[in-house]
Each structure stands twice: as C-alpha cells, then as structure tokens.
Amino acid sequence: MSIKRLINFFTAFYANPLGRIFILTVYYLAIIAGLVFMYGKGDFSTPDFVYQGF
Amino acid sequence: MKQAPHLAASVAAVFVSIMAGVAFTIYANLFEEKYVHSVAALEHIEIIKGSAIQRVALQQDDLLVVYGGSEIVLLQTRYQAYRFFSTYPTGFNVFDVANKGASALTMAQKVAALGEDVRGKKVVISITPAIVTMAPLGEVNPDHYNANFSQLHALELAFSPHLSMETKRLAAKRMLDFPAILEDNLLLKFTLENLAGDSTTNRILYYLAWPLGRLQIAFVTLQDHYATTAFIRSHSSEELRVTRQPEEIDWSALAAKAEVEQIENTDSNSYGVDNLKWKQLEELFVTPIAAGSKDAEFIEDVKNAREWGDLEITLRVLHELGADAVIFSNPMNVQLWEKLGVSEEAQNAYYEKINSMVSPYNIPVVDYREYGTDKYFDMDLAAHTSRKGWVYVNQTLDKFFHGVLR
C-alpha cells in the first residue's frame, strides 16, 4: 500500500464519525502510555544514607 | 457522541487504561503469589517501601511477617531468621520488612498501609532499646526516618478508612515533625496538616482531599506492583528456587555453636562487642565511669524518649486493625551499660516502660531481659542481634508461629 493510499484510507476513516472516535481514542491512549512510560515507574528504593548506628 | 468525539474518545481511553491497570494488577498478584516464598529468602530491601508483596506474604500459611530495624539486618549471618528458616525446617520462613534506621513511626505506617489485610494475621514488631536509650531526645534520626519513608505507606495511613481519626491525627502530628520529606508530597502534606488540625475546616478539607488521595494511592499501588514484579524478574531461576527440608532443631546445641562463632568475632576486645562495631565504640570505654553515676540521667532519658509516642501509634494501629501481634525487644546489654555508669537496676527502667506501654493493648512482649547479662546476645551497646542472639530470637519466632509462645 503506497503512502498516498494510506493517507486516503485514514482520511476516509477519520471522516466517518465512529472512525474519528476510534482514531482519537488511540491518540489519547498513546498520550497516556507516554505519560506512564515517562513517570509511571515510581521509586520504591531506599536512598543511600549514612546509617548513624549507635 | 458524534458531536463530541474528543469527549467520547477520552472517556474510552481512560476506560481502556483502567481495564489495563486492573488486568496488570491481577497478573502481578498471581506473579507475586508464585514467588513470594522466593522473595522471603532473598534480601529485598528494594521493595519494602511497597505493600504488594507484604500483602501476599500475609496471606501465606507458611510465612511470618517481621517488622524491624537494624537489629534485623545489621549483622549478616546465616543465623538471621530469613536465612535460618529459608529451608522451612519447622514449616515456615519469616518475611522481613526491615531496614537500618527504621523506627516505630515507620513501622506504624507500614502496618497501617496493609489495612484489613493484617486483621487476624500474625505479625512481629521488633524494636530495640537503641533509639530510646541512645538517640538525642530518644527520637528517630530524621535522616533515618526520611530514608525509610514510603509515600505509599504514608498515604495509606492518612487516608485509611480502617483507622480512627484520633490515631490518624496522632500519626499526622508526628509525621509533620519531619517536614523535609513532605516537600515533594504536597497532597500528603496538605492532608497531614488538616488531619493534625482540630477545626471543622480542617476536617472538611481533609475529606475534600480524600478522592484525590485514593486516586494517588491507586496509581502508586500500580507502581508498587511494577517494582515488585521487576524485582522478581531481576533474579535468576536458581536464586528464586525454594527448597524445603524439615528437620528437628536442637536449640541449645545451636546456641552453644553460635556462641563459639560470636566469641571468634569479638576477639578485638574483652567486652563481647562484635569486631564489626568495636572501632565505633572503643573510645566510650577508655575512661572508667563510676558505677551507677549515670543512673538518674539514664532513667530520665528513657522516661521522656519520643520513641514511646511513636510506639503508642504503632500499638494503636495494630490494635485497630486487629493484628495478632507480638512485640520483640532485644535486651539491654547489662555489662556494657554498667561500664558506662548505668546500673542494672536503672536499666530495668526500659523494660518497665515498654511493658507498661504495651500491656493495655493485650499484645505480648518478649523483652529477653533474662539474657541481658549474657555477654553474647547483643553484639554491641545498641542491642543489635548477635549470632547467638539470633538463635534465641529464632526459637521465639518458631514458638510464636506455632502458637506456643508463653
């Protein structure tokens, strides 16, 4: 499939109300996935600290 | 819907994300259940700031969850409970939730984070006389508290539906005494300030923060599952293998053997202090101190130590959550403290205080005071557990697990 046909396909798909919602959903999911990738790992490690044992 | 495609799409995306989160949680729970016994036998300090694996450990019939501080982790020895019981000689292993510098306030948050999951479950809370008798004001070092601080545990305590407002208020007031760690946790700081306040406005603001708090807990819980599964995956199948070898334990013979090993490791001094700690302590014993000359000061320090207030919070949490708990405390090292001018009689102030604190909660205390004069139970002045001490502790853990602790 050439690039032009691909663009035409998505343009037609986007023109369809349900197709538009589907593409936008994928778009929002990609944003959420990006946020999870960037900030989602969390940090449960214990930072290095000097244990001032007695 | 057709007029508002962005709204419909964003709702769908959020829904799919939530479903993905739920699916991941189910997967992670199964994965954690499969490997929780492996984790128990490994050093797992990387994940003790989470709760996921602790919840799973609590549900196992053959794991005993132990909370504690440096007395659990400082001396690396095969007698440490998680190593000693790793082959399930008497049918169980311990699951340590311990780190250097952990104090009662840290433990209160860890237990509170488990909520209803801890109800009716056996848990051990291990403390030592160290903070009460040696730290300035008898209070946890802020660096130690901050290093052991868990955002998840603090949030779970602050937004716990299972704890009374009074317990949360007491905890919040203490947690606000360590402001540095709250700098990056604005929602938590806001919540703690309102929990600690007495006014109606404070109460309203606290409840307004509730939905945000629960939402944040949900996110951090997912992160906890991710960290836990990643931790497990970072180990080889050989490291994760669990072997079970039931055997009879001759505790007396084992104590004698451990004592020999401990003596070998104290050959730098005549006080029975482990070589690991002697360099740090030796200057304390250079100048002789008159017997009993420090008694009054010691008793006053023990009486007013702030750690007691934190222990009170821990006890309230254990009581309100209905845990089947026991408090362990290593003994005072009688001989060493006498050299520092504190008589054995004065040292008893510690035992009296801890027993009087715990008694109203009907939680048993094992204070090992009968071993205070045993030169080799503690490895140092701060009552860190020695090799021999571990044998006694392990025997008590065994009795507690099997329901025969008297």
Short mmCIF file of C-alpha atoms in Angstrom, two decimals:
data_model
loop_
_atom_site.label_atom_id
_atom_site.label_comp_id
_atom_site.label_asym_id
_atom_site.label_seq_id
_atom_site.Cartn_x
_atom_site.Cartn_y
_atom_site.Cartn_z
CA MET A 1 0.00 0.00 0.00
CA SER A 2 1.51 3.31 -1.03
CA ILE A 3 1.71 6.24 1.35
CA LYS A 4 -0.86 8.12 -0.68
CA ARG A 5 -3.37 5.28 -0.43
CA LEU A 6 -2.67 5.03 3.30
CA ILE A 7 -3.38 8.75 3.74
CA ASN A 8 -6.54 8.42 1.74
CA PHE A 9 -7.62 5.47 3.85
CA PHE A 10 -7.12 7.36 7.13
CA THR A 11 -8.76 10.49 5.74
CA ALA A 12 -11.84 8.47 4.79
CA PHE A 13 -11.74 6.64 8.11
CA TYR A 14 -11.46 9.93 10.02
CA ALA A 15 -14.39 11.36 8.09
CA ASN A 16 -16.54 8.58 9.49
CA PRO A 17 -17.83 9.63 12.97
CA LEU A 18 -17.03 6.26 14.56
CA GLY A 19 -13.68 6.07 12.80
CA ARG A 20 -12.83 9.51 14.16
CA ILE A 21 -13.64 8.41 17.70
CA PHE A 22 -11.51 5.30 17.24
CA ILE A 23 -8.51 7.26 15.99
CA LEU A 24 -8.86 9.83 18.76
CA THR A 25 -9.10 7.03 21.32
CA VAL A 26 -5.85 5.55 20.03
CA TYR A 27 -4.34 9.03 20.14
CA TYR A 28 -5.35 9.55 23.79
CA LEU A 29 -4.17 6.05 24.69
CA ALA A 30 -0.81 6.87 23.15
CA ILE A 31 -0.61 10.00 25.32
CA ILE A 32 -1.48 8.02 28.45
CA ALA A 33 1.04 5.33 27.51
CA GLY A 34 3.68 8.04 27.04
CA LEU A 35 2.94 9.52 30.44
CA VAL A 36 3.08 6.08 32.06
CA PHE A 37 6.36 5.38 30.30
CA MET A 38 7.87 8.68 31.46
CA TYR A 39 6.52 8.93 35.00
CA GLY A 40 4.89 5.62 35.80
CA LYS A 41 7.80 3.63 37.15
CA GLY A 42 7.72 5.02 40.66
CA ASP A 43 10.57 4.80 43.11
CA PHE A 44 10.47 2.31 45.93
CA SER A 45 14.17 2.15 46.56
CA THR A 46 15.76 3.27 49.78
CA PRO A 47 18.10 6.16 49.04
CA ASP A 48 21.67 5.90 50.17
CA PHE A 49 22.03 7.32 53.61
CA VAL A 50 24.62 7.26 56.29
CA TYR A 51 23.34 4.95 58.96
CA GLN A 52 24.50 6.68 62.10
CA GLY A 53 24.37 3.48 64.05
CA PHE A 54 24.97 3.67 67.75
CA MET B 1 -21.31 11.39 20.95
CA LYS B 2 -20.84 12.30 17.31
CA GLN B 3 -20.86 15.99 18.27
CA ALA B 4 -18.22 15.48 20.93
CA PRO B 5 -15.74 12.95 19.54
CA HIS B 6 -12.92 14.12 21.83
CA LEU B 7 -15.04 13.57 24.93
CA ALA B 8 -16.09 10.11 23.80
CA ALA B 9 -12.55 9.19 22.81
CA SER B 10 -11.02 10.43 26.06
CA VAL B 11 -13.60 8.55 28.11
CA ALA B 12 -12.89 5.41 26.08
CA ALA B 13 -9.14 5.88 26.52
CA VAL B 14 -9.49 6.30 30.28
CA PHE B 15 -11.73 3.23 30.43
CA VAL B 16 -9.24 1.14 28.46
CA SER B 17 -6.42 2.40 30.71
CA ILE B 18 -8.34 1.44 33.83
CA MET B 19 -9.02 -2.02 32.41
CA ALA B 20 -5.33 -2.36 31.54
CA GLY B 21 -4.47 -1.37 35.13
CA VAL B 22 -6.90 -3.94 36.52
CA ALA B 23 -5.51 -6.65 34.22
CA PHE B 24 -1.95 -5.80 35.21
CA THR B 25 -2.89 -5.89 38.91
CA ILE B 26 -4.41 -9.36 38.52
CA TYR B 27 -1.34 -10.57 36.64
CA ALA B 28 1.03 -9.01 39.20
CA ASN B 29 -0.87 -10.55 42.13
CA LEU B 30 -0.58 -14.01 40.59
CA PHE B 31 3.09 -13.46 39.83
CA GLU B 32 3.79 -12.21 43.36
CA GLU B 33 1.95 -15.16 44.85
CA LYS B 34 4.04 -17.55 42.80
CA TYR B 35 7.33 -16.04 44.01
CA VAL B 36 6.60 -14.68 47.47
CA HIS B 37 8.48 -17.55 49.15
CA SER B 38 11.46 -16.86 46.93
CA VAL B 39 11.40 -13.19 47.86
CA ALA B 40 11.23 -14.10 51.57
CA ALA B 41 14.57 -15.90 51.25
CA LEU B 42 16.23 -13.03 49.40
CA GLU B 43 17.36 -9.63 50.59
CA HIS B 44 14.51 -7.49 49.32
CA ILE B 45 15.13 -4.02 50.69
CA GLU B 46 14.35 -2.65 47.21
CA ILE B 47 10.66 -3.36 47.65
CA ILE B 48 9.94 -2.86 51.35
CA LYS B 49 8.59 0.61 50.63
CA GLY B 50 5.75 -1.02 48.81
CA SER B 51 2.92 -3.10 50.20
CA ALA B 52 2.11 -5.51 47.38
CA ILE B 53 4.45 -8.31 48.37
CA GLN B 54 3.70 -7.81 52.09
CA ARG B 55 0.00 -8.34 51.47
CA VAL B 56 0.74 -11.56 49.63
CA ALA B 57 3.15 -12.69 52.36
CA LEU B 58 0.47 -12.13 55.00
CA GLN B 59 -1.88 -14.45 53.14
CA GLN B 60 0.58 -17.37 53.19
CA ASP B 61 0.20 -20.08 55.80
CA ASP B 62 3.92 -20.62 55.99
CA LEU B 63 5.30 -17.08 56.18
CA LEU B 64 5.63 -14.91 59.26
CA VAL B 65 5.96 -11.19 58.59
CA VAL B 66 8.53 -9.45 60.79
CA TYR B 67 8.87 -5.66 61.00
CA GLY B 68 12.03 -4.22 62.43
CA GLY B 69 15.12 -2.10 62.15
CA SER B 70 18.86 -2.56 62.18
CA GLU B 71 18.72 -5.36 64.76
CA ILE B 72 17.30 -7.48 61.92
CA VAL B 73 19.66 -6.51 59.13
CA LEU B 74 22.92 -5.15 60.52
CA LEU B 75 24.76 -8.42 61.14
CA GLN B 76 24.82 -10.51 58.00
CA THR B 77 24.88 -14.07 59.26
CA ARG B 78 23.39 -17.43 58.44
CA TYR B 79 21.56 -17.22 61.77
CA GLN B 80 19.41 -14.31 60.57
CA ALA B 81 15.85 -15.57 60.62
CA TYR B 82 15.15 -15.24 56.89
CA ARG B 83 18.27 -17.27 56.16
CA PHE B 84 17.91 -19.71 59.02
CA PHE B 85 14.33 -20.61 58.17
CA SER B 86 14.82 -20.42 54.39
CA THR B 87 14.60 -24.23 54.05
CA TYR B 88 11.44 -24.33 56.19
CA PRO B 89 12.96 -26.63 58.83
CA THR B 90 9.93 -26.23 61.09
CA GLY B 91 7.39 -25.45 58.39
CA PHE B 92 7.72 -21.72 57.86
CA ASN B 93 10.04 -18.87 56.90
CA VAL B 94 9.95 -15.28 58.01
CA PHE B 95 9.26 -12.42 55.65
CA ASP B 96 11.39 -9.48 56.80
CA VAL B 97 10.20 -5.94 56.38
CA ALA B 98 13.22 -4.34 57.98
CA ASN B 99 15.89 -1.78 57.31
CA LYS B 100 18.57 0.09 59.15
CA GLY B 101 17.21 3.14 60.90
CA ALA B 102 13.57 2.06 60.80
CA SER B 103 11.72 3.25 63.89
CA ALA B 104 8.27 2.74 65.39
CA LEU B 105 6.82 5.60 63.32
CA THR B 106 7.98 3.93 60.11
CA MET B 107 6.56 0.60 61.24
CA ALA B 108 3.22 2.20 62.15
CA GLN B 109 2.90 3.44 58.56
CA LYS B 110 3.93 0.09 57.09
CA VAL B 111 1.33 -1.80 59.09
CA ALA B 112 -1.36 0.86 58.53
CA ALA B 113 -0.81 0.53 54.78
CA LEU B 114 -1.98 -3.09 54.93
CA GLY B 115 -5.40 -2.13 56.22
CA GLU B 116 -7.81 -5.02 56.67
CA ASP B 117 -5.30 -7.48 55.20
CA VAL B 118 -3.49 -7.64 58.52
CA ARG B 119 -6.59 -8.48 60.57
CA GLY B 120 -6.09 -11.72 62.46
CA LYS B 121 -2.66 -12.27 60.92
CA LYS B 122 0.43 -12.99 62.97
CA VAL B 123 2.99 -10.19 62.77
CA VAL B 124 6.14 -9.49 64.74
CA ILE B 125 7.20 -5.97 65.61
CA SER B 126 10.84 -5.86 66.59
CA ILE B 127 12.28 -2.87 68.37
CA THR B 128 15.48 -2.27 70.26
CA PRO B 129 16.38 -0.10 73.23
CA ALA B 130 18.77 1.84 70.98
CA ILE B 131 16.63 4.84 69.99
CA VAL B 132 15.13 5.22 73.46
CA THR B 133 18.41 4.96 75.32
CA MET B 134 20.95 6.44 72.93
CA ALA B 135 19.44 8.85 70.42
CA PRO B 136 19.11 12.57 71.27
CA LEU B 137 15.68 13.09 72.89
CA GLY B 138 15.06 9.39 72.37
CA GLU B 139 13.86 10.19 68.89
CA VAL B 140 14.47 8.68 65.49
CA ASN B 141 17.19 10.42 63.50
CA PRO B 142 15.47 12.49 60.74
CA ASP B 143 17.90 11.14 58.13
CA HIS B 144 16.92 7.61 59.10
CA TYR B 145 13.21 8.44 59.04
CA ASN B 146 13.44 10.17 55.67
CA ALA B 147 15.42 7.34 54.11
CA ASN B 148 12.83 4.82 55.25
CA PHE B 149 9.86 6.99 54.35
CA SER B 150 7.36 5.50 51.91
CA GLN B 151 4.93 7.76 50.12
CA LEU B 152 2.56 4.83 49.65
CA HIS B 153 2.55 3.87 53.33
CA ALA B 154 2.09 7.46 54.46
CA LEU B 155 -0.81 7.99 52.04
CA GLU B 156 -2.44 4.72 53.10
CA LEU B 157 -2.25 5.75 56.73
CA ALA B 158 -3.55 9.24 56.08
CA PHE B 159 -6.49 8.00 54.01
CA SER B 160 -7.12 4.76 55.85
CA PRO B 161 -10.83 4.04 56.33
CA HIS B 162 -9.91 1.44 58.95
CA LEU B 163 -8.14 3.64 61.49
CA SER B 164 -9.76 6.03 63.92
CA MET B 165 -9.41 9.76 63.35
CA GLU B 166 -7.55 10.02 66.66
CA THR B 167 -4.89 7.53 65.57
CA LYS B 168 -4.53 9.25 62.21
CA ARG B 169 -4.32 12.61 63.96
CA LEU B 170 -1.55 11.40 66.32
CA ALA B 171 0.37 9.92 63.41
CA ALA B 172 -0.09 13.03 61.27
CA LYS B 173 1.25 15.28 64.02
CA ARG B 174 4.38 13.17 64.31
CA MET B 175 4.86 12.87 60.57
CA LEU B 176 4.75 16.66 60.31
CA ASP B 177 7.77 16.78 62.62
CA PHE B 178 9.78 15.61 59.61
CA PRO B 179 8.88 18.29 57.04
CA ALA B 180 11.74 17.78 54.61
CA ILE B 181 10.37 14.54 53.22
CA LEU B 182 6.96 16.12 52.66
CA GLU B 183 8.29 18.90 50.45
CA ASP B 184 7.67 16.89 47.29
CA ASN B 185 4.41 15.39 48.53
CA LEU B 186 2.07 18.36 48.50
CA LEU B 187 -1.18 16.39 48.71
CA LEU B 188 0.17 14.33 51.58
CA LYS B 189 1.44 17.42 53.38
CA PHE B 190 -1.91 19.15 52.93
CA THR B 191 -3.72 16.07 54.22
CA LEU B 192 -1.49 15.62 57.24
CA GLU B 193 -1.82 19.29 58.17
CA ASN B 194 -5.59 19.01 58.09
CA LEU B 195 -5.58 15.71 59.93
CA ALA B 196 -3.45 17.26 62.64
CA GLY B 197 -5.69 20.31 62.91
CA ASP B 198 -8.67 20.36 65.22
CA SER B 199 -11.07 22.69 63.45
CA THR B 200 -14.15 21.83 61.40
CA THR B 201 -12.50 23.48 58.40
CA ASN B 202 -9.57 21.09 58.76
CA ARG B 203 -11.96 18.17 58.80
CA ILE B 204 -13.81 19.39 55.69
CA LEU B 205 -10.56 19.98 53.79
CA TYR B 206 -9.36 16.51 54.79
CA TYR B 207 -12.47 14.88 53.36
CA LEU B 208 -12.24 17.01 50.21
CA ALA B 209 -8.74 15.64 49.69
CA TRP B 210 -9.97 12.08 50.13
CA PRO B 211 -10.85 11.27 46.45
CA LEU B 212 -7.52 12.66 45.24
CA GLY B 213 -5.73 10.72 47.92
CA ARG B 214 -7.37 7.42 47.00
CA LEU B 215 -6.62 8.12 43.33
CA GLN B 216 -2.97 8.72 44.10
CA ILE B 217 -2.86 5.53 46.17
CA ALA B 218 -4.27 3.62 43.20
CA PHE B 219 -1.50 4.95 40.94
CA VAL B 220 1.26 4.30 43.46
CA THR B 221 -0.09 0.80 44.07
CA LEU B 222 0.28 0.05 40.37
CA GLN B 223 3.83 1.35 40.54
CA ASP B 224 4.39 -0.88 43.55
CA HIS B 225 3.25 -3.94 41.59
CA TYR B 226 5.51 -2.94 38.73
CA ALA B 227 8.52 -2.52 41.03
CA THR B 228 7.80 -5.86 42.71
CA THR B 229 7.46 -7.85 39.50
CA ALA B 230 10.58 -6.15 38.11
CA PHE B 231 12.46 -7.06 41.30
CA ILE B 232 11.45 -10.70 40.98
CA ARG B 233 12.32 -10.77 37.29
CA SER B 234 15.78 -9.39 38.07
CA HIS B 235 16.67 -12.68 39.76
CA SER B 236 17.65 -15.92 38.10
CA SER B 237 15.57 -19.08 38.45
CA GLU B 238 18.36 -20.51 40.60
CA GLU B 239 18.12 -17.57 43.01
CA LEU B 240 14.35 -17.94 43.11
CA ARG B 241 14.40 -21.65 43.88
CA VAL B 242 12.92 -22.59 47.24
CA THR B 243 13.86 -25.86 48.92
CA ARG B 244 12.06 -27.33 51.90
CA GLN B 245 13.90 -29.57 54.31
CA PRO B 246 12.05 -30.34 57.53
CA GLU B 247 14.37 -31.03 60.44
CA GLU B 248 14.48 -31.17 64.22
CA ILE B 249 16.30 -28.24 65.73
CA ASP B 250 18.35 -28.67 68.90
CA TRP B 251 18.14 -25.06 70.04
CA SER B 252 20.56 -25.47 72.97
CA ALA B 253 23.24 -27.05 70.81
CA LEU B 254 22.70 -24.36 68.20
CA ALA B 255 23.04 -21.58 70.78
CA ALA B 256 26.30 -23.09 72.01
CA LYS B 257 27.59 -23.30 68.45
CA ALA B 258 26.56 -19.73 67.68
CA GLU B 259 28.22 -18.52 70.87
CA VAL B 260 31.52 -20.04 69.78
CA GLU B 261 31.21 -18.23 66.45
CA GLN B 262 30.27 -15.00 68.19
CA ILE B 263 33.28 -15.23 70.53
CA GLU B 264 35.52 -15.67 67.49
CA ASN B 265 34.08 -12.45 66.12
CA THR B 266 34.72 -10.43 69.27
CA ASP B 267 38.44 -11.06 69.62
CA SER B 268 39.28 -7.35 69.30
CA ASN B 269 38.03 -6.58 72.82
CA SER B 270 37.13 -8.08 76.17
CA TYR B 271 33.58 -6.70 76.31
CA GLY B 272 31.96 -9.13 73.91
CA VAL B 273 31.36 -6.39 71.33
CA ASP B 274 31.38 -7.67 67.76
CA ASN B 275 34.51 -6.70 65.84
CA LEU B 276 32.20 -5.02 63.33
CA LYS B 277 31.22 -2.41 65.92
CA TRP B 278 34.19 -2.21 68.28
CA LYS B 279 36.07 0.56 66.45
CA GLN B 280 33.00 2.74 66.76
CA LEU B 281 32.59 2.05 70.47
CA GLU B 282 36.02 1.64 71.97
CA GLU B 283 36.56 5.26 72.95
CA LEU B 284 33.49 5.08 75.19
CA PHE B 285 35.31 2.62 77.41
CA VAL B 286 38.67 4.35 77.68
CA THR B 287 37.83 6.35 80.80
CA PRO B 288 36.25 4.38 83.66
CA ILE B 289 32.89 5.76 84.81
CA ALA B 290 31.74 5.31 88.41
CA ALA B 291 29.10 2.60 88.82
CA GLY B 292 25.59 3.98 88.92
CA SER B 293 26.75 7.57 88.35
CA LYS B 294 24.61 7.92 85.23
CA ASP B 295 21.50 6.24 86.58
CA ALA B 296 19.38 9.35 87.08
CA GLU B 297 20.19 10.74 83.64
CA PHE B 298 19.52 7.37 82.01
CA ILE B 299 16.17 6.91 83.73
CA GLU B 300 15.10 10.42 82.78
CA ASP B 301 16.09 9.84 79.15
CA VAL B 302 14.19 6.56 79.00
CA LYS B 303 11.13 8.09 80.62
CA ASN B 304 10.93 11.01 78.20
CA ALA B 305 12.03 9.39 74.94
CA ARG B 306 9.87 10.44 71.98
CA GLU B 307 10.08 6.97 70.52
CA TRP B 308 7.49 5.88 73.08
CA GLY B 309 4.93 8.16 71.48
CA ASP B 310 5.68 6.54 68.15
CA LEU B 311 5.37 3.09 69.67
CA GLU B 312 1.99 4.15 71.02
CA ILE B 313 0.90 4.98 67.45
CA THR B 314 2.13 1.59 66.25
CA LEU B 315 0.23 -0.15 69.03
CA ARG B 316 -2.95 1.75 68.21
CA VAL B 317 -2.61 0.78 64.55
CA LEU B 318 -2.05 -2.89 65.42
CA HIS B 319 -5.00 -2.85 67.79
CA GLU B 320 -7.42 -1.06 65.46
CA LEU B 321 -6.51 -3.29 62.53
CA GLY B 322 -6.87 -6.41 64.68
CA ALA B 323 -3.40 -7.85 64.03
CA ASP B 324 -2.28 -10.88 66.02
CA ALA B 325 0.95 -9.16 67.00
CA VAL B 326 3.85 -9.70 69.33
CA ILE B 327 6.45 -7.13 70.31
CA PHE B 328 10.04 -8.30 70.40
CA SER B 329 12.73 -6.25 72.06
CA ASN B 330 16.35 -7.21 72.33
CA PRO B 331 17.70 -6.90 75.88
CA MET B 332 19.80 -4.13 77.34
CA ASN B 333 23.46 -5.13 77.23
CA VAL B 334 23.85 -5.04 81.01
CA GLN B 335 27.59 -5.35 81.21
CA LEU B 336 28.31 -2.61 78.67
CA TRP B 337 25.84 -0.17 80.18
CA GLU B 338 27.28 -0.78 83.65
CA LYS B 339 30.69 0.20 82.29
CA LEU B 340 29.07 3.44 81.16
CA GLY B 341 27.80 4.16 84.68
CA VAL B 342 24.25 2.79 84.37
CA SER B 343 23.41 0.11 86.92
CA GLU B 344 21.40 -2.98 86.05
CA GLU B 345 18.61 -1.69 88.27
CA ALA B 346 18.43 1.56 86.32
CA GLN B 347 18.45 -0.37 83.03
CA ASN B 348 15.28 -2.07 84.18
CA ALA B 349 13.52 1.27 83.57
CA TYR B 350 13.49 0.33 79.90
CA TYR B 351 11.69 -2.96 80.50
CA GLU B 352 9.22 -1.37 82.88
CA LYS B 353 8.39 1.33 80.38
CA ILE B 354 7.95 -0.91 77.35
CA ASN B 355 5.82 -3.41 79.25
CA SER B 356 3.64 -0.69 80.75
CA MET B 357 3.18 0.83 77.27
CA VAL B 358 2.18 -2.41 75.57
CA SER B 359 0.19 -4.01 78.38
CA PRO B 360 -3.10 -2.07 77.80
CA TYR B 361 -3.23 -3.42 74.24
CA ASN B 362 -3.08 -7.08 75.29
CA ILE B 363 -0.16 -7.62 72.98
CA PRO B 364 2.55 -9.94 74.33
CA VAL B 365 6.05 -8.56 74.82
CA VAL B 366 9.17 -10.66 74.55
CA ASP B 367 11.87 -8.49 76.06
CA TYR B 368 14.62 -11.10 76.59
CA ARG B 369 15.59 -9.37 79.82
CA GLU B 370 16.85 -12.68 81.21
CA TYR B 371 19.57 -12.53 78.57
CA GLY B 372 20.72 -9.02 79.48
CA THR B 373 23.67 -10.42 81.38
CA ASP B 374 24.58 -12.80 78.58
CA LYS B 375 27.65 -11.16 77.09
CA TYR B 376 26.88 -12.53 73.65
CA PHE B 377 23.15 -11.96 73.00
CA ASP B 378 23.64 -8.40 71.77
CA MET B 379 26.57 -7.66 69.51
CA ASP B 380 27.01 -4.12 70.83
CA LEU B 381 25.68 -1.36 73.07
CA ALA B 382 22.70 -0.69 70.79
CA ALA B 383 21.43 -4.23 71.21
CA HIS B 384 21.90 -5.34 67.63
CA THR B 385 21.31 -9.07 67.43
CA SER B 386 24.42 -11.26 67.52
CA ARG B 387 24.76 -14.75 66.09
CA LYS B 388 23.85 -16.23 69.45
CA GLY B 389 21.07 -13.70 69.92
CA TRP B 390 19.59 -14.78 66.60
CA VAL B 391 19.30 -18.36 67.85
CA TYR B 392 17.16 -17.19 70.77
CA VAL B 393 15.14 -14.90 68.54
CA ASN B 394 14.61 -17.68 66.01
CA GLN B 395 13.43 -20.00 68.75
CA THR B 396 10.90 -17.39 69.86
CA LEU B 397 9.76 -16.80 66.28
CA ASP B 398 9.27 -20.54 65.93
CA LYS B 399 7.17 -20.65 69.09
CA PHE B 400 5.10 -17.65 68.04
CA PHE B 401 4.44 -19.05 64.59
CA HIS B 402 3.35 -22.39 66.03
CA GLY B 403 1.18 -20.74 68.67
CA VAL B 404 3.13 -21.97 71.68
CA LEU B 405 4.66 -18.70 72.83
CA ARG B 406 4.01 -18.19 76.52
#
